[in-house]
Short mmCIF file of C-alpha atoms and ligand atoms in Angstrom, two decimals:
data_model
loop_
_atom_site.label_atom_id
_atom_site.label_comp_id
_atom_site.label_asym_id
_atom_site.label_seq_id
_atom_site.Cartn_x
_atom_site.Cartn_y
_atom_site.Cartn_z
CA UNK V 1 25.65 -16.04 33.18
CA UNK V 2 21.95 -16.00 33.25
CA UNK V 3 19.48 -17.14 30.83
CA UNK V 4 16.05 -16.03 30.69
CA UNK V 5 13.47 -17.97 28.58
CA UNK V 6 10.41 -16.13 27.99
CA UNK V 7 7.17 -17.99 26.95
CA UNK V 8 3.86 -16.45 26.42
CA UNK V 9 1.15 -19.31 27.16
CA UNK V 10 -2.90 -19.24 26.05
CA UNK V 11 -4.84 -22.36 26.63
CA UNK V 12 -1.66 -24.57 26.26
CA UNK V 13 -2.54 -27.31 28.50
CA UNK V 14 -1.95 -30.69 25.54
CA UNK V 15 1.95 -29.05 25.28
CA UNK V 16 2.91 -28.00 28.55
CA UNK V 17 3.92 -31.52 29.96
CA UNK V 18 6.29 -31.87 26.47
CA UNK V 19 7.93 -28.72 26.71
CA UNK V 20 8.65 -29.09 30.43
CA UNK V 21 10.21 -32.65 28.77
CA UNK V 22 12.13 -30.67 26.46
CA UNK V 23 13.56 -27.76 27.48
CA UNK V 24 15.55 -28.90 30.84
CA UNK V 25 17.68 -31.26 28.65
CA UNK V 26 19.11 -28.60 26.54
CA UNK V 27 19.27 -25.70 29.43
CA UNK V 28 21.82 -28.25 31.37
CA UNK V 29 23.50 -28.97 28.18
CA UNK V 30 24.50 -25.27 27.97
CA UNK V 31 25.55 -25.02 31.12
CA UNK V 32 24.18 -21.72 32.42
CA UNK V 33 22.13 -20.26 34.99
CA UNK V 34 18.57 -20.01 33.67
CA UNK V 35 15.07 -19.13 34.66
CA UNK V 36 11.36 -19.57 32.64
CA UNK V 37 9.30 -16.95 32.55
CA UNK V 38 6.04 -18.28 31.89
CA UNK V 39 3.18 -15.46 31.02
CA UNK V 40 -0.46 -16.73 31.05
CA UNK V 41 -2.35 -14.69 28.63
CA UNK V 42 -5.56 -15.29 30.31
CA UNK V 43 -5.70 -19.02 29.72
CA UNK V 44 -9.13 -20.57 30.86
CA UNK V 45 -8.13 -24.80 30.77
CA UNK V 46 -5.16 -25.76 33.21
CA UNK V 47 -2.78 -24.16 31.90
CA UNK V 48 -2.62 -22.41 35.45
CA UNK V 49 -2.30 -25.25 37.26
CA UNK V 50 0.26 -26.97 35.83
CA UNK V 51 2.15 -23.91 35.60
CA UNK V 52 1.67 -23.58 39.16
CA UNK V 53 3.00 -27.17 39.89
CA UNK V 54 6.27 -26.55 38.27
CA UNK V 55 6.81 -23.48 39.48
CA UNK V 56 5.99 -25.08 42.67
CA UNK V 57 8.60 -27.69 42.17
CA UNK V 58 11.42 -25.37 40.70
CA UNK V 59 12.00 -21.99 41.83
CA UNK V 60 13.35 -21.05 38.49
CA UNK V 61 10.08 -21.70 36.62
CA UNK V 62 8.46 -18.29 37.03
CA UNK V 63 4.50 -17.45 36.42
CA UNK V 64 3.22 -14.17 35.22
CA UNK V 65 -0.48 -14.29 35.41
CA UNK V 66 -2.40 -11.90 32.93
CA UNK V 67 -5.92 -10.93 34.47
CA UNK V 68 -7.25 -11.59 31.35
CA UNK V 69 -6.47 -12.33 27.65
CA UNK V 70 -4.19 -9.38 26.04
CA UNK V 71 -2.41 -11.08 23.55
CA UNK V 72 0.77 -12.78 22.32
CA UNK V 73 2.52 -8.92 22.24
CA UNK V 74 1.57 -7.98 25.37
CA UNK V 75 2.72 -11.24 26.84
CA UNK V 76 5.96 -11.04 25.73
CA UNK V 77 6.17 -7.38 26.48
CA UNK V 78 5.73 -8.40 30.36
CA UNK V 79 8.31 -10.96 30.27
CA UNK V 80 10.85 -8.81 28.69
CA UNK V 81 9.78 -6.65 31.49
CA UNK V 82 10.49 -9.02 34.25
CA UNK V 83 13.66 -10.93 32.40
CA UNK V 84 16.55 -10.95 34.68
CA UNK V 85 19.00 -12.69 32.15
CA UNK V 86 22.25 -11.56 30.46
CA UNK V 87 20.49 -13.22 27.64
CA UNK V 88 16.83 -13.00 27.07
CA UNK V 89 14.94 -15.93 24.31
CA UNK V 90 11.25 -15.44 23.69
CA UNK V 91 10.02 -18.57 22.34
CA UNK V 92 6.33 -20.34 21.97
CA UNK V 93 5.50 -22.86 24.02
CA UNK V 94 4.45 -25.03 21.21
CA UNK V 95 7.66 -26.41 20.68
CA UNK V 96 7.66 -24.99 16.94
CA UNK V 97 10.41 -23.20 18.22
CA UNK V 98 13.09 -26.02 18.55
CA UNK V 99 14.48 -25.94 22.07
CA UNK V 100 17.73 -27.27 20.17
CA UNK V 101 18.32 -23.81 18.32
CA UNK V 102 18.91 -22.61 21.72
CA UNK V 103 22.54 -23.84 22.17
CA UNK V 104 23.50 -22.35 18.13
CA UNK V 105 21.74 -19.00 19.19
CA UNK V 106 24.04 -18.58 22.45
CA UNK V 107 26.97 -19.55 20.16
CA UNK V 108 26.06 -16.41 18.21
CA UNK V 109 25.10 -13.91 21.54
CA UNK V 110 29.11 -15.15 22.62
CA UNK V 111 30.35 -14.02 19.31
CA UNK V 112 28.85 -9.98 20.15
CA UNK V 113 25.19 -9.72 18.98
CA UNK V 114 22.73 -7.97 20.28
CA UNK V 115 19.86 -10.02 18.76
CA UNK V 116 20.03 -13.22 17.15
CA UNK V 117 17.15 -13.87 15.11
CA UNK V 118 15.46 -17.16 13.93
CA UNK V 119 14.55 -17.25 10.13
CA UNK V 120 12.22 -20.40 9.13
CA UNK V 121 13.29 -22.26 6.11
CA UNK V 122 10.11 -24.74 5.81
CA UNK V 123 7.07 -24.55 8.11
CA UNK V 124 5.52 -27.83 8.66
CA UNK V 125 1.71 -28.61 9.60
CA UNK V 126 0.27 -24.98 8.92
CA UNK V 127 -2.68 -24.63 5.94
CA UNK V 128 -1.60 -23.80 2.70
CA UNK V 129 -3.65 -20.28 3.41
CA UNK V 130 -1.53 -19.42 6.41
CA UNK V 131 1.80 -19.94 4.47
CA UNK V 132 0.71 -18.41 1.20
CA UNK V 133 -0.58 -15.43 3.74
CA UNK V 134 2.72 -15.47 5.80
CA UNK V 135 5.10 -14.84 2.46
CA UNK V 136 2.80 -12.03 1.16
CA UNK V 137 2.88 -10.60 4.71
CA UNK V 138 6.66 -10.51 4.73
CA UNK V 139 7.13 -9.42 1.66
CA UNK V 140 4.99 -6.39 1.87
CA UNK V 141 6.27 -5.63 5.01
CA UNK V 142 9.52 -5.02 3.58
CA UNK V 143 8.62 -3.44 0.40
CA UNK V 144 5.94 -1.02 1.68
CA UNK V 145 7.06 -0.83 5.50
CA UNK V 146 10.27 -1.46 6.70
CA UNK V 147 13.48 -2.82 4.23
CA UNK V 148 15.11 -3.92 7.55
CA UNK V 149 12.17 -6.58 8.89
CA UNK V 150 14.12 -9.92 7.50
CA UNK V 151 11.76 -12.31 5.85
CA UNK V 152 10.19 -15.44 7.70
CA UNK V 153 12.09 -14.14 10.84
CA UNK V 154 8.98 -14.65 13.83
CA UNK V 155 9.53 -13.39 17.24
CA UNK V 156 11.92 -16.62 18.55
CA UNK V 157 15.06 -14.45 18.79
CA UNK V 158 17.47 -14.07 21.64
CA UNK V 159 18.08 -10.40 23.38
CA UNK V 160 20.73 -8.96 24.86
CA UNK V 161 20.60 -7.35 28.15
CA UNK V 162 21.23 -4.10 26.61
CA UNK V 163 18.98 -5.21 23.39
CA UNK V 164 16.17 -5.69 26.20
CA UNK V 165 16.44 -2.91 28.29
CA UNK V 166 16.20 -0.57 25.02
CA UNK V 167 12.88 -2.79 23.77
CA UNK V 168 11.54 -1.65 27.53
CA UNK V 169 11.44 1.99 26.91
CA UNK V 170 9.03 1.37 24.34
CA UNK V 171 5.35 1.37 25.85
CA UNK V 172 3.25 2.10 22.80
CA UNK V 173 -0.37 0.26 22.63
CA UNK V 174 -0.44 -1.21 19.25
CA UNK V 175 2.61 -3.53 19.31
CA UNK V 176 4.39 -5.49 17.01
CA UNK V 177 7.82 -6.63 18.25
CA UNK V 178 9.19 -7.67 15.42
CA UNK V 179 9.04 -3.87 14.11
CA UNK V 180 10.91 -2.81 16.51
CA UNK V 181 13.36 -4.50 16.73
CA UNK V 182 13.84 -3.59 12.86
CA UNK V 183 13.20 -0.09 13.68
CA UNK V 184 15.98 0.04 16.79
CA UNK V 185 19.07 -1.15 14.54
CA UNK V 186 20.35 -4.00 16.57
CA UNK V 187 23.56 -5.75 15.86
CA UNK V 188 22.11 -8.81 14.40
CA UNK V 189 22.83 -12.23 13.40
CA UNK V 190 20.38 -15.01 12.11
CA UNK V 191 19.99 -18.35 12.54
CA UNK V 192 18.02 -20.59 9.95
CA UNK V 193 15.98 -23.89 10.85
CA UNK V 194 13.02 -26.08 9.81
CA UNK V 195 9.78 -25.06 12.02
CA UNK V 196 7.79 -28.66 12.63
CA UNK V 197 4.18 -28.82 13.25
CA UNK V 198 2.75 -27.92 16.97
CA UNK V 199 3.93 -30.82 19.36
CA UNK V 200 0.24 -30.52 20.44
CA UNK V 201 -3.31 -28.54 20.53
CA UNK V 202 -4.38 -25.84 17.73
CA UNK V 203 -2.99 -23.21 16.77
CA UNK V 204 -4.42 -19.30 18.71
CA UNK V 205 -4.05 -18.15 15.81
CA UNK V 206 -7.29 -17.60 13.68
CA UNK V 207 -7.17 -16.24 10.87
CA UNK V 208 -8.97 -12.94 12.29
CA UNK V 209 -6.66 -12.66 14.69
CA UNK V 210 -3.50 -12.75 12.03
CA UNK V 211 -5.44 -9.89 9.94
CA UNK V 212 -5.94 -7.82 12.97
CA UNK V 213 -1.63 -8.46 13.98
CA UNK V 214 -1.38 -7.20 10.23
CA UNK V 215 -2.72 -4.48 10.25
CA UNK V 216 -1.35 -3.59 13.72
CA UNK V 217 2.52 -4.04 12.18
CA UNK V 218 1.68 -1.77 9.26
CA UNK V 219 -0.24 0.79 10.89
CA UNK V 220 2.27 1.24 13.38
CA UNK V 221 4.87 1.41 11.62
CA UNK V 222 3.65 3.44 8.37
CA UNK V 223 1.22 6.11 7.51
CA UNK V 224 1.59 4.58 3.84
CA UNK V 225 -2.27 3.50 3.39
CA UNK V 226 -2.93 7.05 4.32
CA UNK V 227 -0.84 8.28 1.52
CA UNK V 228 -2.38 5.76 -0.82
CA UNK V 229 -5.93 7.53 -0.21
CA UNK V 230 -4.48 11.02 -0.49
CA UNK V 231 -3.18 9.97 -4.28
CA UNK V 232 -6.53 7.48 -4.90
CA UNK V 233 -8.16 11.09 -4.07
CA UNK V 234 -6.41 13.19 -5.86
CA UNK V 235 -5.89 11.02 -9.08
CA UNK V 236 -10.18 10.63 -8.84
CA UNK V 237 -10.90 14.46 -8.14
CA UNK V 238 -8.51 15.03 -11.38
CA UNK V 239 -10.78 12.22 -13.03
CA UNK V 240 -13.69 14.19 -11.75
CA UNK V 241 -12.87 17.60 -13.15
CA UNK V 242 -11.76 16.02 -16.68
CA UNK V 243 -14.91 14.10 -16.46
CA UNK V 244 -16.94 17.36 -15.46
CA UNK V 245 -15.55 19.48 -18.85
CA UNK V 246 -16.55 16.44 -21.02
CA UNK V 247 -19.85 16.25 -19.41
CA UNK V 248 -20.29 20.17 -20.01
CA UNK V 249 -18.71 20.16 -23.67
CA UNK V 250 -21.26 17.09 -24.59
CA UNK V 251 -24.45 18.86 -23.22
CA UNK V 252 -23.83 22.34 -25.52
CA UNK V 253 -22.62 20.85 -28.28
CA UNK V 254 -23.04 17.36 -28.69
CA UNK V 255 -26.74 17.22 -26.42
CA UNK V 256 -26.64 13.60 -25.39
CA UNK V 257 -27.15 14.12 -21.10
CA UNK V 258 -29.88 12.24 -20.72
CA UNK V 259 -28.31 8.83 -21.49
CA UNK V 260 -25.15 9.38 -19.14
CA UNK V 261 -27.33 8.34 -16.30
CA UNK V 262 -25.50 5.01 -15.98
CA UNK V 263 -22.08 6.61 -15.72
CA UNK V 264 -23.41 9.09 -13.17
CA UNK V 265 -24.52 6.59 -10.93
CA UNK V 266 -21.24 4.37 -11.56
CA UNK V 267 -19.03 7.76 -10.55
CA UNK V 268 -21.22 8.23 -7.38
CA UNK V 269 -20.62 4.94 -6.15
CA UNK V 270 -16.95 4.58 -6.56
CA UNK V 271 -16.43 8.60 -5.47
CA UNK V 272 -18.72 7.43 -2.36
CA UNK V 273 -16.80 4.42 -1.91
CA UNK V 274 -13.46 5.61 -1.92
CA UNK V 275 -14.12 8.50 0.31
CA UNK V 276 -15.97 6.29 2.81
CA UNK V 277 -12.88 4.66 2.75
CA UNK V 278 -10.58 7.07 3.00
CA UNK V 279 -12.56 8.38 6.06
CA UNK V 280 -12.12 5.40 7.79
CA UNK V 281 -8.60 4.66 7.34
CA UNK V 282 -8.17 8.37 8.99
CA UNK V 283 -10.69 6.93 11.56
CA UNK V 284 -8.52 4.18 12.09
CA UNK V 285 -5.41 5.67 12.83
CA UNK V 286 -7.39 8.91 15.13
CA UNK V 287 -8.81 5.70 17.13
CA UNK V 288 -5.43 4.64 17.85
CA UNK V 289 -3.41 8.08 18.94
CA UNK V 290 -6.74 7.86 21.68
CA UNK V 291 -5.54 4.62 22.25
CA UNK V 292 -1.97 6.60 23.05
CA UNK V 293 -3.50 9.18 24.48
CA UNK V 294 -5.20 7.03 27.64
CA UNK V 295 -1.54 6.18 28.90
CA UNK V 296 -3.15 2.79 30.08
CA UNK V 297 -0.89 0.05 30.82
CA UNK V 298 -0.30 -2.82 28.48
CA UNK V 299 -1.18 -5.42 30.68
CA UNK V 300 -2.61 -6.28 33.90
CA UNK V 301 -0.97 -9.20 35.97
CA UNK V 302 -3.41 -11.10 37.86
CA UNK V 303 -1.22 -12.68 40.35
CA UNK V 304 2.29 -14.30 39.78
CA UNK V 305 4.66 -16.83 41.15
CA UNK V 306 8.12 -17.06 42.04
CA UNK V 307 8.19 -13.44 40.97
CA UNK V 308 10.97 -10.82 42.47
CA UNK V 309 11.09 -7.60 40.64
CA UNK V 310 10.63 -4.73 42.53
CA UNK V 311 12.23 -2.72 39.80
CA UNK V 312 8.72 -2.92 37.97
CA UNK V 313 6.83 -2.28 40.58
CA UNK V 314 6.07 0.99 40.30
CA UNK V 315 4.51 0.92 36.59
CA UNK V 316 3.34 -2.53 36.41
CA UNK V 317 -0.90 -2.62 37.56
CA UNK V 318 -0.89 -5.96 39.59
CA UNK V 319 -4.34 -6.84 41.01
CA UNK V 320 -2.47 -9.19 43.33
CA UNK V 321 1.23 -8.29 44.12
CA UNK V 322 3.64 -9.79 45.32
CA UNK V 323 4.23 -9.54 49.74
CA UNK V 324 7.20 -7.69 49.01
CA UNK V 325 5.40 -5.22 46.51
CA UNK V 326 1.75 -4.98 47.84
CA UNK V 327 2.42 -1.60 50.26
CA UNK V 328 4.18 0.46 47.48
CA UNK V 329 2.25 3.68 46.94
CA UNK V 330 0.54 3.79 43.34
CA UNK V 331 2.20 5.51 40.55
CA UNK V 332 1.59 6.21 37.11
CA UNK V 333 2.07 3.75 34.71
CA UNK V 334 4.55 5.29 31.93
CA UNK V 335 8.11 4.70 32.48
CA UNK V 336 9.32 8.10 31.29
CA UNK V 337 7.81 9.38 34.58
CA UNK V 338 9.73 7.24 36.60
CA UNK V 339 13.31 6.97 37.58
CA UNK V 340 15.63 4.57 35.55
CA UNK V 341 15.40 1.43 36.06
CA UNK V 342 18.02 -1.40 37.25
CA UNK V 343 17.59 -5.41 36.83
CA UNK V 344 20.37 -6.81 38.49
CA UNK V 345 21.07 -10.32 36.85
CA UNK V 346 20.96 -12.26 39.87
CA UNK V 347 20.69 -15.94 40.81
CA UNK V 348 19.85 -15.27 44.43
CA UNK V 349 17.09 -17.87 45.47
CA UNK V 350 14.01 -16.36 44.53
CA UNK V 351 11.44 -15.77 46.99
CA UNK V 352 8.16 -17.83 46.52
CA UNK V 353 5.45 -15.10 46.63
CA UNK V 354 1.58 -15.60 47.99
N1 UDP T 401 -0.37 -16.94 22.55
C1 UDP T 401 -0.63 -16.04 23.58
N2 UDP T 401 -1.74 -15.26 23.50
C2 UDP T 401 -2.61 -15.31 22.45
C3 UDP T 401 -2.30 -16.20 21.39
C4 UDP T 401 -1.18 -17.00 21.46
O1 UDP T 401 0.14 -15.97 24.56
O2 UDP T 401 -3.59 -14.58 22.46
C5 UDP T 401 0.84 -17.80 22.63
C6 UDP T 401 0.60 -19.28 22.41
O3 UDP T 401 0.23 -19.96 23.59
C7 UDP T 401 1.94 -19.75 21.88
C8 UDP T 401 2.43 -18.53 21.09
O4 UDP T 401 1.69 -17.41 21.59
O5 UDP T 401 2.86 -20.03 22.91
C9 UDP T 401 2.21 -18.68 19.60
O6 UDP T 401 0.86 -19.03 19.33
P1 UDP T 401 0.47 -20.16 18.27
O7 UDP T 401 1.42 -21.29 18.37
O8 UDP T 401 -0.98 -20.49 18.44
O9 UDP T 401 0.69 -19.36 16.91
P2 UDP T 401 1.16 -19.99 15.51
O10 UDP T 401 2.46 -20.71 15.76
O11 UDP T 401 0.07 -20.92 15.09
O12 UDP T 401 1.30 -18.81 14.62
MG1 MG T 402 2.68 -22.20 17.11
#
């Protein structure tokens, strides 16, 4: 059996030495084949280079190099692509996700799971904003989104072959794994555990960039804040007419327009307001079916290492390709327009490329 560990990297050069101490330990311990897929999002410290020297020094550490900074989605989009395992993990490389868990969550893959899911009991060393933002997060998710994204579950989970190769036919732009795997309906089984603080360096997380994943997971997955406009409109145009018969029934009989000048301007403002806000919600979700609608690829890979997977070839844009890849004519990128594809698990040596 093979075991593929997928780790998206950005500007992890303080952790990399520790989780190269880590992980080998409890790979041998479970006794399988394995490989690490290691995707640099674009790094710009050494991350590179020391990836470079391990994968120099073991052929199963594998590099996927992003050309430039795409994300944490996107990473771990290409190294589902590129996993050759009968059992796929993504994990961070921050060592938040316990390497330990590993040997429990293969324990649960044996017993017929298609994904086995982590779910955090305690998270240690994260601001009390992050964590107080994290439960509302989940719990919205699940109320307004999707009933089937478990709470505190993150995206260290284990795949099966067949859970991966389902994940692969899905190329939208906007990502957010952990929706669908909800929305796919996996067999799935969770294991719970205590996340500790970063083994080292600071969090790539911003709080920006956790607003912007946000909104990414609900819009989607939902059109709900769409919905919520259509009935802020309606229940404010109803407001409006209601308002408009009082306004008429106090100027012929009652005469007091003049001092309602405060209340106009009050009404403009929040009719003004929620329209403008209504317009660019719509905005919001028109911006992203263009997004669809350009059929770009999710990521571009740089160059990699240690790399054999012709089966992507054809859809993946690789500035610098592999030998074996480099004099393949150029194809579109979506998968749909390509024949199925095949990943045979295999634990030939792999070929060391440019
Ligand atoms: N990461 C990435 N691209 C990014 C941001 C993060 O590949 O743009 C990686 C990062 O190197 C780490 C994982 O995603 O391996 C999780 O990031 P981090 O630990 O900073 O997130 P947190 O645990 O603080 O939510
Ligand atoms: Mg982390």
């Amino acid at each position: 059996m093979l075991l593929s560990i997928v780790l998206p990297v950005y500007n992890e050069q303080e952790v990399l030495p520790a989780l190269f101490n880590a992980l080998p330990p409890v790979l041998e311990r479970i006794g399988w084949d394995y490989e690490l897929i290691f995707i640099d999002d674009g790094s710009r410290d050494s991350t590179r280079s020391l990836l470079n020297a391990a994968a120099s020094a073991d052929e199963r550490v594998k590099v996927l190099a992003f050309s430039r900074n795409f994300g944490q989605q996107a990473a771990i989009t290409a190294g589902l692509d590129f996993a050759n395992g009968d059992a796929v993990v993504v994990m961070d490389a921050d060592l938040q996700d316990p390497p330990e868990l590993l040997e429990t969550m293969i324990e649960q893959f044996k017993l017929g799971f298609d994904v086995v899911s982590t779910q955090k009991m305690t998270r240690d060393g994260e601001s009390v904003f992050k964590k107080a933002t994290a439960t509302a997060f989940y719990s919205f998710m699940r109320k307004a989104v999707d009933e089937r994204l478990p709470p505190e579950v993150g995206d260290f989970r284990l795949f099966s072959r067949g859970a991966v190769q389902a994940i692969r036919k899905f190329r939208e732009q906007h990502r957010f794994m952990r929706g669908l795997v909800a929305w796919l309906g996996l067999r799935e089984s969770i294991v719970r555990f205590h996340r500790p603080a970063r083994a080292a360096g600071e969090t790539k997380y911003p709080p920006w960039k956790l607003v912007k994943l946000a909104w990414t997971a609900i819009s989607s997955f939902s059109a709900m804040p769409l919905r919520i406009c259509l009935t802020a409109g309606l229940l404010l145009t109803a407001f409006g007419i209601a308002y408009s018969i009082y306004a008429v029934y106090a100027a012929i009989f009652v005469s007091t327009t003049a001092p309602g000048w405060s209340s106009l301007v009050c009404f403009q403002l929040l009719f003004n307001g929620a329209t403008l806000t209504a317009v660019g919600l719509v905005g919001d979700y028109v911006g992203r079916i263009y997004d669809e609608s350009k059929q770009r690829p999710l990521y571009v890979l740089g160059d990699s290492v240690n790399i054999e997977a012709s089966g992507c070839a054809n859809r993946v844009v690789w500035i610098n390709p592999p030998d074996a890849m480099a004099g393949l004519p150029p194809h579109p990128f979506r998968e749909s327009a390509q024949p199925a594809r095949e990943h045979t698990p295999s634990h030939l040596p792999m070929k060391r490329a440019a």
